[in-house]
Amino acid sequence: MDLIKIGKFIANERKNKNITQEQLAEKLYVTDRAVSKWERGLSLPDAGKMLDLCNILGININELLNGERINMKDYEKKTEELLLEMARQDELKNKRLMTNMLVLVITDFVFYVSLILLACITLEEGFVLGTIIVCATALFVAIAFYAFKLEVDAGYYECKNCHHRYIPESYFKALMAPHMHTTRYMKCPKCHKKSWSKKVMTKE
Ligand SMILES: [Zn+2]
């Protein structure tokens, strides 16, 4: 909070109302030194005095603490800016998730193929080789499933029929759905029709 700005604002609004520091102090049951301190930005009015001060000056608490008049248009604009910023953050997070997923899938695949090849070249056929192949395959599947979870968690799916954007009911349903890259053939929770639902990064 900018005490100097708030102080100047209080002084200005007081002068607009044609009241002296003494008169304002009297109305609020404080000393005129206290009012002078507020106006010079040395202190803030006590919380218990703020409402009365606002009533006398014809301002609201939000304006008092911002040290300026705020009109309704700005209120809307400020809310809109906040919502936009949140949507941007959401989109950024989702894009990052998708990138992580891709990196993970590629690393997983390369690691798996290399490991199997290396094992086949260096080891004789037998129990050890078999065990390595089984374990490596299990690890590959587990990581692939994790990557799939990342993909489903990132963003939303858009119904081709009604354009509703949704998150699948369960990982299992998404996993079982036929898919082409990140587009999945799933049932929309809104219109209940099955369609090729495209992956999108934002809710709107
Ligand atoms: Zn739909």
Tab-separated table of C-alpha atoms and ligand atoms in Angstrom:
chain	number	residue	atom	x	y	z
A	1	MET	CA	0.000	0.000	0.000
A	2	ASP	CA	1.194	3.447	-0.924
A	3	LEU	CA	0.710	5.564	2.215
A	4	ILE	CA	1.786	8.802	0.508
A	5	LYS	CA	-0.765	8.267	-2.287
A	6	ILE	CA	-3.473	7.400	0.255
A	7	GLY	CA	-2.559	10.491	2.308
A	8	LYS	CA	-2.794	12.796	-0.709
A	9	PHE	CA	-6.100	11.186	-1.659
A	10	ILE	CA	-7.543	11.768	1.828
A	11	ALA	CA	-6.364	15.402	1.784
A	12	ASN	CA	-7.842	15.982	-1.685
A	13	GLU	CA	-11.192	14.423	-0.886
A	14	ARG	CA	-11.353	16.381	2.395
A	15	LYS	CA	-10.686	19.645	0.572
A	16	ASN	CA	-13.321	18.763	-2.034
A	17	LYS	CA	-15.797	18.464	0.839
A	18	ASN	CA	-14.643	21.832	2.214
A	19	ILE	CA	-13.720	20.466	5.625
A	20	THR	CA	-10.615	21.398	7.590
A	21	GLN	CA	-8.310	18.852	9.246
A	22	GLU	CA	-9.731	19.988	12.610
A	23	GLN	CA	-13.327	19.437	11.511
A	24	LEU	CA	-12.509	15.998	10.120
A	25	ALA	CA	-10.669	15.092	13.342
A	26	GLU	CA	-13.665	16.189	15.390
A	27	LYS	CA	-16.105	14.079	13.364
A	28	LEU	CA	-13.891	11.009	13.786
A	29	TYR	CA	-13.040	11.607	17.462
A	30	VAL	CA	-9.328	11.683	16.732
A	31	THR	CA	-6.746	14.474	17.169
A	32	ASP	CA	-5.980	16.797	14.257
A	33	ARG	CA	-2.381	15.568	14.538
A	34	ALA	CA	-3.651	12.097	13.609
A	35	VAL	CA	-5.391	13.453	10.499
A	36	SER	CA	-2.257	15.385	9.582
A	37	LYS	CA	-0.197	12.177	9.883
A	38	TRP	CA	-2.588	10.274	7.579
A	39	GLU	CA	-2.426	13.043	5.003
A	40	ARG	CA	1.363	13.143	5.039
A	41	GLY	CA	1.478	9.373	4.564
A	42	LEU	CA	3.011	8.707	7.980
A	43	SER	CA	0.239	6.407	9.155
A	44	LEU	CA	-3.037	4.774	8.140
A	45	PRO	CA	-6.334	5.426	9.919
A	46	ASP	CA	-7.231	2.641	12.396
A	47	ALA	CA	-9.441	-0.037	10.888
A	48	GLY	CA	-12.210	1.110	13.272
A	49	LYS	CA	-12.105	4.642	11.833
A	50	MET	CA	-11.865	3.708	8.149
A	51	LEU	CA	-15.576	3.204	7.502
A	52	ASP	CA	-16.511	6.497	9.152
A	53	LEU	CA	-13.770	8.289	7.251
A	54	CYS	CA	-15.025	6.783	3.978
A	55	ASN	CA	-18.594	7.819	4.767
A	56	ILE	CA	-17.557	11.379	5.483
A	57	LEU	CA	-15.448	11.625	2.308
A	58	GLY	CA	-18.013	9.750	0.174
A	59	ILE	CA	-15.574	7.050	-0.954
A	60	ASN	CA	-15.329	3.278	-0.385
A	61	ILE	CA	-12.682	1.240	1.431
A	62	ASN	CA	-11.259	-0.099	-1.849
A	63	GLU	CA	-10.750	3.445	-3.103
A	64	LEU	CA	-9.273	4.555	0.210
A	65	LEU	CA	-6.688	1.752	0.178
A	66	ASN	CA	-5.889	2.283	-3.515
A	67	GLY	CA	-5.570	6.017	-2.919
A	68	GLU	CA	-7.756	6.833	-5.902
A	69	ARG	CA	-11.295	6.887	-7.229
A	70	ILE	CA	-12.215	3.701	-9.101
A	71	ASN	CA	-15.122	3.832	-11.519
A	72	MET	CA	-17.327	0.861	-12.385
A	73	LYS	CA	-15.746	0.491	-15.826
A	74	ASP	CA	-12.324	0.000	-14.248
A	75	TYR	CA	-13.720	-2.559	-11.827
A	76	GLU	CA	-14.902	-4.622	-14.787
A	77	LYS	CA	-11.660	-4.097	-16.660
A	78	LYS	CA	-9.581	-5.126	-13.671
A	79	THR	CA	-11.663	-8.288	-13.180
A	80	GLU	CA	-11.381	-9.090	-16.891
A	81	GLU	CA	-7.616	-8.662	-16.834
A	82	LEU	CA	-7.404	-11.010	-13.882
A	83	LEU	CA	-9.531	-13.679	-15.634
A	84	LEU	CA	-7.495	-13.372	-18.829
A	85	GLU	CA	-4.274	-13.754	-16.892
A	86	MET	CA	-5.633	-16.897	-15.197
A	87	ALA	CA	-6.651	-18.368	-18.579
A	88	ARG	CA	-3.186	-17.613	-19.956
A	89	GLN	CA	-1.575	-19.360	-17.001
A	90	ASP	CA	-3.831	-22.375	-17.548
A	91	GLU	CA	-2.939	-22.564	-21.242
A	92	LEU	CA	0.771	-22.257	-20.471
A	93	LYS	CA	0.585	-25.014	-17.860
A	94	ASN	CA	-1.245	-27.294	-20.305
A	95	LYS	CA	1.247	-26.681	-23.092
A	96	ARG	CA	4.057	-27.513	-20.692
A	97	LEU	CA	2.315	-30.750	-19.690
A	98	MET	CA	1.976	-31.766	-23.345
A	99	THR	CA	5.660	-31.057	-23.986
A	100	ASN	CA	6.638	-33.109	-20.935
A	101	MET	CA	4.459	-35.917	-22.182
A	102	LEU	CA	6.082	-35.955	-25.632
A	103	VAL	CA	9.606	-35.864	-24.200
A	104	LEU	CA	8.695	-38.656	-21.822
A	105	VAL	CA	7.217	-40.892	-24.545
A	106	ILE	CA	10.202	-40.429	-26.852
A	107	THR	CA	12.743	-41.007	-24.043
A	108	ASP	CA	10.785	-44.036	-22.869
A	109	PHE	CA	10.692	-45.555	-26.336
A	110	VAL	CA	14.372	-44.908	-27.141
A	111	PHE	CA	15.435	-46.243	-23.742
A	112	TYR	CA	13.309	-49.370	-24.130
A	113	VAL	CA	14.500	-50.230	-27.640
A	114	SER	CA	18.164	-49.586	-26.742
A	115	LEU	CA	17.944	-51.706	-23.620
A	116	ILE	CA	16.362	-54.656	-25.444
A	117	LEU	CA	18.850	-54.439	-28.308
A	118	LEU	CA	21.815	-54.200	-25.940
A	119	ALA	CA	20.543	-57.125	-23.880
A	120	CYS	CA	19.969	-59.272	-26.986
A	121	ILE	CA	23.446	-58.537	-28.358
A	122	THR	CA	25.382	-59.069	-25.129
A	123	LEU	CA	23.455	-61.825	-23.382
A	124	GLU	CA	22.895	-65.466	-24.236
A	125	GLU	CA	19.303	-66.571	-24.588
A	126	GLY	CA	18.061	-67.675	-21.198
A	127	PHE	CA	16.598	-66.696	-17.854
A	128	VAL	CA	18.542	-63.428	-17.372
A	129	LEU	CA	17.697	-62.134	-20.828
A	130	GLY	CA	14.056	-63.139	-20.366
A	131	THR	CA	13.866	-61.350	-17.025
A	132	ILE	CA	15.403	-58.184	-18.456
A	133	ILE	CA	12.951	-58.165	-21.358
A	134	VAL	CA	9.957	-58.676	-19.066
A	135	CYS	CA	11.089	-55.980	-16.601
A	136	ALA	CA	11.987	-53.508	-19.336
A	137	THR	CA	8.606	-54.055	-20.987
A	138	ALA	CA	6.776	-53.553	-17.684
A	139	LEU	CA	8.710	-50.321	-17.093
A	140	PHE	CA	8.011	-49.166	-20.650
A	141	VAL	CA	4.270	-49.750	-20.227
A	142	ALA	CA	4.204	-48.045	-16.816
A	143	ILE	CA	5.959	-44.941	-18.145
A	144	ALA	CA	3.782	-44.894	-21.266
A	145	PHE	CA	0.706	-45.017	-19.046
A	146	TYR	CA	2.031	-42.152	-16.952
A	147	ALA	CA	2.627	-40.143	-20.135
A	148	PHE	CA	-0.911	-40.945	-21.216
A	149	LYS	CA	-2.180	-39.596	-17.870
A	150	LEU	CA	-0.207	-36.394	-18.468
A	151	GLU	CA	-1.837	-36.076	-21.869
A	152	VAL	CA	-5.368	-36.543	-20.528
A	153	ASP	CA	-4.681	-34.090	-17.670
A	154	ALA	CA	-3.485	-31.372	-20.022
A	155	GLY	CA	-6.318	-29.188	-21.247
A	156	TYR	CA	-9.698	-30.411	-22.446
A	157	TYR	CA	-11.354	-32.397	-25.201
A	158	GLU	CA	-13.752	-30.619	-27.528
A	159	CYS	CA	-16.907	-32.450	-28.610
A	160	LYS	CA	-17.223	-32.296	-32.411
A	161	ASN	CA	-20.995	-32.308	-32.152
A	162	CYS	CA	-21.821	-29.561	-29.610
A	163	HIS	CA	-18.337	-28.034	-29.139
A	164	HIS	CA	-18.562	-28.499	-25.395
A	165	ARG	CA	-15.092	-28.738	-23.826
A	166	TYR	CA	-14.722	-31.405	-21.184
A	167	ILE	CA	-12.397	-33.576	-19.126
A	168	PRO	CA	-12.950	-37.348	-19.617
A	169	GLU	CA	-14.893	-39.099	-16.851
A	170	SER	CA	-12.015	-41.446	-16.113
A	171	TYR	CA	-8.528	-42.376	-17.313
A	172	PHE	CA	-9.846	-45.833	-18.102
A	173	LYS	CA	-12.496	-44.507	-20.502
A	174	ALA	CA	-9.953	-42.249	-22.191
A	175	LEU	CA	-7.460	-45.121	-22.436
A	176	MET	CA	-10.034	-47.453	-24.002
A	177	ALA	CA	-11.171	-44.820	-26.508
A	178	PRO	CA	-9.853	-45.174	-30.061
A	179	HIS	CA	-7.506	-42.317	-30.816
A	180	MET	CA	-5.478	-40.641	-33.498
A	181	HIS	CA	-2.582	-38.755	-31.928
A	182	THR	CA	-4.345	-36.671	-29.235
A	183	THR	CA	-7.834	-36.781	-30.756
A	184	ARG	CA	-9.970	-39.365	-28.989
A	185	TYR	CA	-13.294	-40.927	-29.921
A	186	MET	CA	-15.259	-40.350	-26.722
A	187	LYS	CA	-18.752	-39.691	-25.435
A	188	CYS	CA	-19.499	-36.048	-24.629
A	189	PRO	CA	-20.903	-35.556	-21.103
A	190	LYS	CA	-23.170	-32.734	-22.361
A	191	CYS	CA	-24.847	-34.013	-25.545
A	192	HIS	CA	-24.032	-37.714	-24.830
A	193	LYS	CA	-22.996	-38.296	-28.432
A	194	LYS	CA	-19.773	-40.021	-29.402
A	195	SER	CA	-17.438	-38.019	-31.606
A	196	TRP	CA	-13.760	-37.504	-32.438
A	197	SER	CA	-12.985	-35.069	-29.634
A	198	LYS	CA	-10.033	-32.836	-30.369
A	199	LYS	CA	-7.516	-31.944	-27.680
A	200	VAL	CA	-7.641	-28.235	-26.842
A	201	MET	CA	-5.568	-26.256	-24.344
A	202	THR	CA	-8.174	-23.811	-23.055
A	203	LYS	CA	-11.604	-24.092	-21.502
A	204	GLU	CA	-13.242	-21.507	-23.819
B	1	ZN	ZN	-21.258	-32.753	-27.135
